[in-house]
mmCIF file of C-alpha atoms in Angstrom:
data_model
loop_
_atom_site.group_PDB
_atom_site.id
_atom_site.type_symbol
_atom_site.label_atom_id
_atom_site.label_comp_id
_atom_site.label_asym_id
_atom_site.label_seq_id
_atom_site.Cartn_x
_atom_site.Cartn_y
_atom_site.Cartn_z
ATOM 1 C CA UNK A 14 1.754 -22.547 1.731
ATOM 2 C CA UNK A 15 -0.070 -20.807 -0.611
ATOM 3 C CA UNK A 16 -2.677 -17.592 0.017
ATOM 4 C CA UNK A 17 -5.376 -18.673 -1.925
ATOM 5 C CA UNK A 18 -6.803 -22.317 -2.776
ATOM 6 C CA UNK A 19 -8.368 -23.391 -6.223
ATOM 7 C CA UNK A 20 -11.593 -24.378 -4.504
ATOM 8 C CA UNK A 21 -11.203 -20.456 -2.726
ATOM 9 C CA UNK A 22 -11.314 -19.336 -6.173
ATOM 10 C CA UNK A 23 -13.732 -21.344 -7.675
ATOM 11 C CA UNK A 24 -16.293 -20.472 -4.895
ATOM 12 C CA UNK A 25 -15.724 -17.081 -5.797
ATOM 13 C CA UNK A 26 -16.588 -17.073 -9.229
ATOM 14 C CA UNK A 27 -12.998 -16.231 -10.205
ATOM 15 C CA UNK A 28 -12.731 -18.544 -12.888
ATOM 16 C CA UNK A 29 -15.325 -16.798 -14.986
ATOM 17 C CA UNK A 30 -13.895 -14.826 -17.964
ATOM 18 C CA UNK A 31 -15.709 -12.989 -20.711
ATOM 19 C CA UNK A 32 -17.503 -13.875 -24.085
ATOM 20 C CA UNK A 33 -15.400 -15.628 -26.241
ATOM 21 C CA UNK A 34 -15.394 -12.620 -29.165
ATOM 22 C CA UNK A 35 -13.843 -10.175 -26.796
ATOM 23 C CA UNK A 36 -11.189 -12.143 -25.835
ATOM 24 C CA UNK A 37 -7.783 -10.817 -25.765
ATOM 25 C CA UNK A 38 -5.702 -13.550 -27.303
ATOM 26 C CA UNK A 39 -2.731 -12.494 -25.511
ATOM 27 C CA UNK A 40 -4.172 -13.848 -22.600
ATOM 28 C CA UNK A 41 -4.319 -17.054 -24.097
ATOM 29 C CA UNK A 42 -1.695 -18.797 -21.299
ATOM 30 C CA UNK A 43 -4.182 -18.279 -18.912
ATOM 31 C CA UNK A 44 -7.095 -19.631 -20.159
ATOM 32 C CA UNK A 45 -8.270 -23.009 -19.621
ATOM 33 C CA UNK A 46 -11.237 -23.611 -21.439
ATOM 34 C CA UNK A 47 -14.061 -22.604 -24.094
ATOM 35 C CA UNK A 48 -17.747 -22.716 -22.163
ATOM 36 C CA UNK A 49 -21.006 -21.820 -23.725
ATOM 37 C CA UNK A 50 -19.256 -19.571 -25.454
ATOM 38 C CA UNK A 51 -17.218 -18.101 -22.668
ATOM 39 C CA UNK A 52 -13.927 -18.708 -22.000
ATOM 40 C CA UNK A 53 -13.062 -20.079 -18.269
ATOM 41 C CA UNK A 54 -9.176 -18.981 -16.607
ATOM 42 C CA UNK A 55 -6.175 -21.734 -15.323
ATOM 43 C CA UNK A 56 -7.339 -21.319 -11.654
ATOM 44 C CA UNK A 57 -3.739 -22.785 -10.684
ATOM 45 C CA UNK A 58 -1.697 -20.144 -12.499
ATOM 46 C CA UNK A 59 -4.178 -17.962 -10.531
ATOM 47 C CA UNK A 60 -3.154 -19.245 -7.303
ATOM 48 C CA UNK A 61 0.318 -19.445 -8.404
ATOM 49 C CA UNK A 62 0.289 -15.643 -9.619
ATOM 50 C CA UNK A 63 -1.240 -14.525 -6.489
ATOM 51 C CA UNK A 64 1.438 -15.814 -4.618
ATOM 52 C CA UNK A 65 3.917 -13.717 -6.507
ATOM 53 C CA UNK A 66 1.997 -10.408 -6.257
ATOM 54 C CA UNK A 67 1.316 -10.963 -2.768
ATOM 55 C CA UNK A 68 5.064 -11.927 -2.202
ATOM 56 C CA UNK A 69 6.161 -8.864 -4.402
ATOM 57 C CA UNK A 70 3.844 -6.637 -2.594
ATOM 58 C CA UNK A 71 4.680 -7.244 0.783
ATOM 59 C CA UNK A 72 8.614 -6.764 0.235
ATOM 60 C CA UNK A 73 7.137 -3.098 -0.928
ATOM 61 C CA UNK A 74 5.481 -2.531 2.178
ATOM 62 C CA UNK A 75 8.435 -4.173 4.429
ATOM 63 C CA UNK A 76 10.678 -1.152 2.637
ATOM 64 C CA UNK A 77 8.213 1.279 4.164
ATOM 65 C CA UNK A 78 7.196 2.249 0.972
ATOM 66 C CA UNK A 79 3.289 3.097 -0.807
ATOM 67 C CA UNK A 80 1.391 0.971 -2.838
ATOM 68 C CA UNK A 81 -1.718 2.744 -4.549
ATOM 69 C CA UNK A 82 -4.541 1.012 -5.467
ATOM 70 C CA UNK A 83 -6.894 2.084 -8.528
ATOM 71 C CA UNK A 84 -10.544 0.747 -9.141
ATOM 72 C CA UNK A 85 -13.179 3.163 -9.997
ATOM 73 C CA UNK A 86 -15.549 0.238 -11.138
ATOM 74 C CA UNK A 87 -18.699 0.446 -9.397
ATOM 75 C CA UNK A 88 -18.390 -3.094 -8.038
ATOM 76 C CA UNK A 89 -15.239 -2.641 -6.957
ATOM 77 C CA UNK A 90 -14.957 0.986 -5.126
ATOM 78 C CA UNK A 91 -16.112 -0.444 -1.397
ATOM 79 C CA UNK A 92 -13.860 -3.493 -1.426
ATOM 80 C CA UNK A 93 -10.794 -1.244 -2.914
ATOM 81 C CA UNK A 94 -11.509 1.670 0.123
ATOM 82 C CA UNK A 95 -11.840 -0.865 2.685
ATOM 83 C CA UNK A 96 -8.765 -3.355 1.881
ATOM 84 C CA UNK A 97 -6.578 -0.270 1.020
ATOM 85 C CA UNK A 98 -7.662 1.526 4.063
ATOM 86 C CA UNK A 99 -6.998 -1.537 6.087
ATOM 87 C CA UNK A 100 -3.538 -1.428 5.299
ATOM 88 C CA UNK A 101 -2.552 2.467 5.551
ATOM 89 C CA UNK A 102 -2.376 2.750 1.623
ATOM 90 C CA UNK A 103 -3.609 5.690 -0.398
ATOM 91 C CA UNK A 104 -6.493 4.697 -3.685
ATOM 92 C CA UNK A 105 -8.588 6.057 -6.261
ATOM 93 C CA UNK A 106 -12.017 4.994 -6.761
ATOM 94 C CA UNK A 107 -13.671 7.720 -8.320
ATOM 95 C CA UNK A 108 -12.209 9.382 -11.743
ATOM 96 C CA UNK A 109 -8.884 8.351 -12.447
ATOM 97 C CA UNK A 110 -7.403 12.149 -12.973
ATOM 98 C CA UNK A 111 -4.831 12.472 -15.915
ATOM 99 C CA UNK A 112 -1.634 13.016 -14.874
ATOM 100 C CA UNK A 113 -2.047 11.704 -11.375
ATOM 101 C CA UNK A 114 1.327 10.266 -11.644
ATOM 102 C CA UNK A 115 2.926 12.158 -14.641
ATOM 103 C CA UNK A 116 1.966 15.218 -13.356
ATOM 104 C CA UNK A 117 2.271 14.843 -9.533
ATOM 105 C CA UNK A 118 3.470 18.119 -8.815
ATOM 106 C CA UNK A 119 0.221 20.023 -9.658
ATOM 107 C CA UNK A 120 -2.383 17.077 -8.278
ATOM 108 C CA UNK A 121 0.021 18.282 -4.557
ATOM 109 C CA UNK A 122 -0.798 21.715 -5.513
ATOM 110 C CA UNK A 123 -4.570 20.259 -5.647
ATOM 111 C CA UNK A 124 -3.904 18.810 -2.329
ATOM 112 C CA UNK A 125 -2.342 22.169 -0.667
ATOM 113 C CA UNK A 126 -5.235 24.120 -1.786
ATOM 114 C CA UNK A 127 -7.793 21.713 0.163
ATOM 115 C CA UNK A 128 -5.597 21.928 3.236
ATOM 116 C CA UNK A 129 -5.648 25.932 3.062
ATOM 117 C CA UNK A 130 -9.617 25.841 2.726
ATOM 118 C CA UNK A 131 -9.410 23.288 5.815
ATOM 119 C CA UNK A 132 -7.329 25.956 7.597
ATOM 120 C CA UNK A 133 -9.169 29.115 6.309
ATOM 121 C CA UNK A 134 -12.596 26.792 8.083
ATOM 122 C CA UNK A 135 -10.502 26.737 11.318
ATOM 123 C CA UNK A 136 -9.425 30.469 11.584
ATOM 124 C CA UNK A 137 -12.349 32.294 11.135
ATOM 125 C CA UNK A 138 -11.562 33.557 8.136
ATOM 126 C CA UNK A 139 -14.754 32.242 6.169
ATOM 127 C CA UNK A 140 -17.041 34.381 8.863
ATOM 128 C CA UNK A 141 -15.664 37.252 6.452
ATOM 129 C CA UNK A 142 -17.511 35.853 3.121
ATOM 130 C CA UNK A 143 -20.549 36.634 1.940
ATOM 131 C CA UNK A 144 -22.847 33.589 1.506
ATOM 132 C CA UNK A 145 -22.306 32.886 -2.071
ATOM 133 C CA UNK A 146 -17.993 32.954 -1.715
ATOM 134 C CA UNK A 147 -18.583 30.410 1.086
ATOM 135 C CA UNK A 148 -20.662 28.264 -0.975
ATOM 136 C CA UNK A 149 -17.891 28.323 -4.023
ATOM 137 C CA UNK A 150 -15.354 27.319 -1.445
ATOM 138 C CA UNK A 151 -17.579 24.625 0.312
ATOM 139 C CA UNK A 152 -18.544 22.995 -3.229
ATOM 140 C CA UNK A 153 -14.811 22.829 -4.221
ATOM 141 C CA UNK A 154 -13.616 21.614 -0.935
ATOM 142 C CA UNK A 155 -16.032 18.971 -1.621
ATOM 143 C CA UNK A 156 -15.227 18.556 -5.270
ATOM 144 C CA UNK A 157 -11.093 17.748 -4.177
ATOM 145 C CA UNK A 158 -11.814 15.781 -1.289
ATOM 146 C CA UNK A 159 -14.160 13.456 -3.043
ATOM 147 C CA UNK A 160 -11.246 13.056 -5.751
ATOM 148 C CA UNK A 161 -8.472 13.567 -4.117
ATOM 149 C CA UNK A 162 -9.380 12.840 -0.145
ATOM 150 C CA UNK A 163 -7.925 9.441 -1.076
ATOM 151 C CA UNK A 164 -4.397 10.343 -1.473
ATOM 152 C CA UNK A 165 -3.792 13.329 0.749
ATOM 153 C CA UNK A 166 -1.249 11.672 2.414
ATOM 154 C CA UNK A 167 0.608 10.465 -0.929
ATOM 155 C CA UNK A 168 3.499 12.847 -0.694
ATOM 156 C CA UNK A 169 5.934 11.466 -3.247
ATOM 157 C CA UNK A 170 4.912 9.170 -6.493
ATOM 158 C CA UNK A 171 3.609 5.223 -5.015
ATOM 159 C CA UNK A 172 6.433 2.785 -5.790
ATOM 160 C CA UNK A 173 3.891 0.389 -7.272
ATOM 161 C CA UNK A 174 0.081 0.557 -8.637
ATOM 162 C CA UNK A 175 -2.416 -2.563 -7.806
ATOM 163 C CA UNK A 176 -5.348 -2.267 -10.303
ATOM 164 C CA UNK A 177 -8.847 -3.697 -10.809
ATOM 165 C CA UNK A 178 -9.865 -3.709 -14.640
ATOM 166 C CA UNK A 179 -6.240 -3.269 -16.404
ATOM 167 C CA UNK A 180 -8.740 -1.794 -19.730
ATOM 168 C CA UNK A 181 -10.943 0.281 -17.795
ATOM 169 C CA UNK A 182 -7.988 2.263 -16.218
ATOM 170 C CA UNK A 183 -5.386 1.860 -18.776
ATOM 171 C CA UNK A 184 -4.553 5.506 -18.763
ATOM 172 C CA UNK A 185 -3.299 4.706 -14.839
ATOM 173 C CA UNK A 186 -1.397 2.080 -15.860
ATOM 174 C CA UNK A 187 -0.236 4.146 -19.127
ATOM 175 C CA UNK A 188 1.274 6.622 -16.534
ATOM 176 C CA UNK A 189 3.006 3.714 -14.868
ATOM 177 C CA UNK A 190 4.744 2.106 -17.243
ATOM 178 C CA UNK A 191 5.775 6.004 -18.186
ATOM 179 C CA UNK A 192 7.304 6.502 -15.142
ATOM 180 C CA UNK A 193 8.859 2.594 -14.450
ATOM 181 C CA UNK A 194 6.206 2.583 -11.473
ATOM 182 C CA UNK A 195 5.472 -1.574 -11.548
ATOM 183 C CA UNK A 196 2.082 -2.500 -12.322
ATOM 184 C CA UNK A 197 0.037 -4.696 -10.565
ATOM 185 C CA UNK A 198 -3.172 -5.900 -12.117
ATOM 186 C CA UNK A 199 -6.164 -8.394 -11.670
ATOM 187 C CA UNK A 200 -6.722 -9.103 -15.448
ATOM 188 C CA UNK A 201 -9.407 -10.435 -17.277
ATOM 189 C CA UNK A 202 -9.837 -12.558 -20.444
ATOM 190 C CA UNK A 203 -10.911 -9.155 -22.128
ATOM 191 C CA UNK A 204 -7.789 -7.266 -21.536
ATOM 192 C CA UNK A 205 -3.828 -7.184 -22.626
ATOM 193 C CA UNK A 206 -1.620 -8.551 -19.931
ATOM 194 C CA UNK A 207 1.777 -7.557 -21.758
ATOM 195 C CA UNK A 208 2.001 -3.951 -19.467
ATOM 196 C CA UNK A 209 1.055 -5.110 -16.483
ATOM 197 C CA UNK A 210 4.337 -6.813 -14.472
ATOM 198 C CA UNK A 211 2.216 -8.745 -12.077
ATOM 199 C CA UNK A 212 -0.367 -10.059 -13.582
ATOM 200 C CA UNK A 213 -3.247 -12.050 -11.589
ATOM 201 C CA UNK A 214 -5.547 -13.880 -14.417
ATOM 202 C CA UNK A 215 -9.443 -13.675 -12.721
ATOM 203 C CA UNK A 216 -12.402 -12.263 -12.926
ATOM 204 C CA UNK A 217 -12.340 -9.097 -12.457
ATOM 205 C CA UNK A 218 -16.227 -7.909 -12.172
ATOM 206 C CA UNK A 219 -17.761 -10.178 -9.366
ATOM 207 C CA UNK A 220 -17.344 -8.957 -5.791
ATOM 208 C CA UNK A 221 -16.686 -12.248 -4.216
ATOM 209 C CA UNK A 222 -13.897 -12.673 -6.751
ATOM 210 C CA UNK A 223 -12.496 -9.466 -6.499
ATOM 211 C CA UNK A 224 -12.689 -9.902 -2.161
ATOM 212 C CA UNK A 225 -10.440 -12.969 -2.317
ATOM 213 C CA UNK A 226 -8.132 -11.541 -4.322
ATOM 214 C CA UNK A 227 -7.930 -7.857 -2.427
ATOM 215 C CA UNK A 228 -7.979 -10.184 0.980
ATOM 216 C CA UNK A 229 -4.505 -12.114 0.233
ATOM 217 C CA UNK A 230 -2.896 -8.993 -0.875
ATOM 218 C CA UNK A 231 -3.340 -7.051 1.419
ATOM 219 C CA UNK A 232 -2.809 -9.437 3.955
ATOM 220 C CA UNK A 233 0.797 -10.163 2.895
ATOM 221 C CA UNK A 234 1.059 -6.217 2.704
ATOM 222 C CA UNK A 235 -0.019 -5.871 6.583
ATOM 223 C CA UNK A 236 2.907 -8.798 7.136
ATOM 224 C CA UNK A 237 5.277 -6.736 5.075
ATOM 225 C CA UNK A 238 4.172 -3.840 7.428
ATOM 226 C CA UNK A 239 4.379 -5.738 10.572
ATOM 227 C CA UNK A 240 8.253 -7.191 10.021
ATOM 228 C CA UNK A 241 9.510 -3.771 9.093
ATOM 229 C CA UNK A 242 7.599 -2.551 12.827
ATOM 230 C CA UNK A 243 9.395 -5.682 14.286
ATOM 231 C CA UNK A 244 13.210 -4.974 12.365
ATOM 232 C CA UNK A 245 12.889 -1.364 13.613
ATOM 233 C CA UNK A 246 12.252 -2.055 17.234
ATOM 234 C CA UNK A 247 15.266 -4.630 16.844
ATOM 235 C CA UNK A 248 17.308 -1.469 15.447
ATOM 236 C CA UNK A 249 16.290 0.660 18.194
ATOM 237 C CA UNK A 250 16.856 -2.087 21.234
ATOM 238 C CA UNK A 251 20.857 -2.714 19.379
ATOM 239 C CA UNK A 252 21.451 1.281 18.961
ATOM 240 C CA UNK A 253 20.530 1.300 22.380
ATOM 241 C CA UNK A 254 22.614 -1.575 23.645
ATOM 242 C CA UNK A 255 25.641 -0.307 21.893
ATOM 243 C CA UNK A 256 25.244 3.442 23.383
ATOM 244 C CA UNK A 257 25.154 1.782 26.978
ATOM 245 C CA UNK A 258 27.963 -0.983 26.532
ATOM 246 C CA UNK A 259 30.794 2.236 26.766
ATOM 247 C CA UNK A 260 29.145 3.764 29.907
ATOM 248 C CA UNK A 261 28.750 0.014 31.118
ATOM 249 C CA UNK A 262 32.564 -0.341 30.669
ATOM 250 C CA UNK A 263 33.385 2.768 31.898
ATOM 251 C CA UNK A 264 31.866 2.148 34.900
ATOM 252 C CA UNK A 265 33.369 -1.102 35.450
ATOM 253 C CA UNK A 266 36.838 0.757 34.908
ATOM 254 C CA UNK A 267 36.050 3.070 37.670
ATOM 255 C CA UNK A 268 35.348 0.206 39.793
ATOM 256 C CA UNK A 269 39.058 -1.610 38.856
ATOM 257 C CA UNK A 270 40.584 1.733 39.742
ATOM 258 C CA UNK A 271 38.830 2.469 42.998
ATOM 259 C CA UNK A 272 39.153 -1.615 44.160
ATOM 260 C CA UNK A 273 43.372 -0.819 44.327
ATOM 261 C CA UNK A 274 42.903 2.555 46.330
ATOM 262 C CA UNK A 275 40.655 1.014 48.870
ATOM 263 C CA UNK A 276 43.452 -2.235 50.094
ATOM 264 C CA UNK A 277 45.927 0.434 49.956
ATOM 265 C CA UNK A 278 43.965 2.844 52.275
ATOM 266 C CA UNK A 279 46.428 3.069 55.644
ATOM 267 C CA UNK A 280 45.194 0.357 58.595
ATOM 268 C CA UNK A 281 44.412 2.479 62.357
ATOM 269 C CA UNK A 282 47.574 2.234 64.355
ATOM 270 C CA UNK A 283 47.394 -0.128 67.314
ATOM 271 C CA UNK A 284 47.155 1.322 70.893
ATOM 272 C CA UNK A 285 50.387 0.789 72.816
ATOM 273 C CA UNK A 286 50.498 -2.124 75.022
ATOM 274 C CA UNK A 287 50.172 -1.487 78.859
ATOM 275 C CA UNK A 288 53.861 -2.274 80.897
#
C-alpha cells in the first residue's frame, strides 16, 4: 500500500510547479501538463517516487544509521525541525555552512568549542570575566548554537541528505555527491534532477505540500527505527538463551550423576528377629 494518495497530493497543492520559462527541461518526465502558463507535475510518479524514498530511507534508519535533513527556506524551517526532530535526526535550517560535509573535521571543532563554553558556564569559570569577555563568549555561544545546535550530536558524516529546494541548497547537495553521500531531494519543475538519487517531483514551496511529503518520510524512518529496536531485543533475548542453555545442561548433568549415587546409597540393616 502506498504512503501517499494522488488525491493526498492534490489537496496539498503538490502538483503545482513553476512558470513555464524557468522550467528545467530535464525534468520533463515528470511533468504532466502546460497550465496558464505553468507547468503542473505526474502526481502518480509522485506517489510512486515517494514510495521509493520512503522505502530507501527507512532501510537507513533500520541500519542505525543518520539521515540529515537540509531546508533553510523560510517556509520550510518549522516543518523540517519538527519532522526531523520527531525522528532523532540531526538538520540545518538556517545557513547551509560550506564545507559542512567536506570539511567535517573543523565544523566538530565548531561543535567542541560550544561544549567547552557550555562547561566553562557550569564551572564557574565565567564569574572570572569582566563583563565585556562574557558578552563575546555569550554572543558566540549563541552564534554556533543557532547554526550548529542542530547537529551537535552528528558525530561522523550522515549516510544520506533529504533536501527541500535541490537549487536553493545545491552547494549541500554539491558536497554530497563529492563525498558519495546519496541525495535525497523534493524537486521542483525549476530545478535539475540528474544529482539528486531520489528524486520526489512536487512542489516544493507550499507548506501543505511540503507536510505530506516530510510526514511519509519520516514515518517510514520511525518504522525503520522501530524494527532495528525490535531485531535488537530479539538479539539480546537469543544471546541470552544461548549463555543459559550450557548452565541449563550442566545442571541437568549434575542431576544424572547424583540420581545413580542416591539408589546406590546402603539400605539400614534390619533388627534381628526375636527367638
Amino acid at each position: 500500500m502506498s504512503r501517499t494518495t494522488f488525491d493526498q497530493l492534490l489537496q496539498a497543492g503538490c502538483h503545482f510547479g513553476h512558470l513555464k520559462r524557468k522550467w528545467n527541461p530535464a525534468m520533463a518526465p515528470y511533468i504532466f501538463m502546460e497550465r496558464n502558463g505553468i507547468h503542473i507535475i505526474d502526481l502518480h510518479k509522485t506517489v510512486a517516487k515517494i514510495d521509493e524514498a520512503a522505502e530507501a530511507l527507512k532501510g537507513i534508519a533500520k541500519q542505525g544509521k543518520k539521515i540529515l535533513f537540509v531546508a533553510t527556506k523560510k517556509q520550510a524551517k518549522d516543518i523540517v525541525a519538527e519532522k526531523a526532530a520527531s525522528v532523532n535526526m540531526p538538520y540545518v535550517i538556517e545557513r547551509w555552512a560550506g564545507g559542512t560535509l567536506t570539511n567535517f573535521p573543523t565544523i566538530r571543532k565548531a561543535v567542541k568549542k560550544m561544549t567547552n563554553i557550555d562547561k566553562m558556564m557550569n564551572d564557574g569559570t565565567f564569574s572570572n570575566l569582566s563583563k565585556r569577555e562574557l558578552l563575546q563568549i555569550s554572543r558566540q555561544r549563541a552564534k554556533l548554537e543557532k547554526n550548529l545546535g542542530s547537529i551537535a550530536d552528528l558525530n561522523r558524516l550522515p549516510s544520506a541528505l533529504f533536501v527541500v529546494d535541490v537549487l536553493k541548497e545545491h552547494i549541500a547537495v554539491k558536497e554530497a555527491n563529492r563525498l558519495g553521500i546519496p541525495v535525497f531531494g523534493i524537486v521542483d519543475t525549476n530545478s535539475d534532477p540528474r544529482n539528486i538519487d531520489y528524486v520526489i517531483p512536487a512542489n516544493d514551496d507550499a507548506k501543505d505540500s511540503l507536510e505530506v511529503i516530510l510526514t511519509a518520510c519520516c514515518d517510514a524512518i520511525a518504522e525503520g527505527l522501530e524494527e532495528r529496536k525490535a531485531e535488537k531485543a530479539d538479539e539480546k533475548a537469543a544471546a541470552e538463551q544461548a549463555e543459559e542453555a550450557p548452565r541449563r545442561a550442566a545442571r541437568r548433568a549434575r542431576k544424572a550423576d547424583d540420581a545413580p549415587k542416591a539408589e546406590e546409597a546402603p539400605k539400614a540393616e534390619e533388627a534381628p528377629k526375636a527367638e
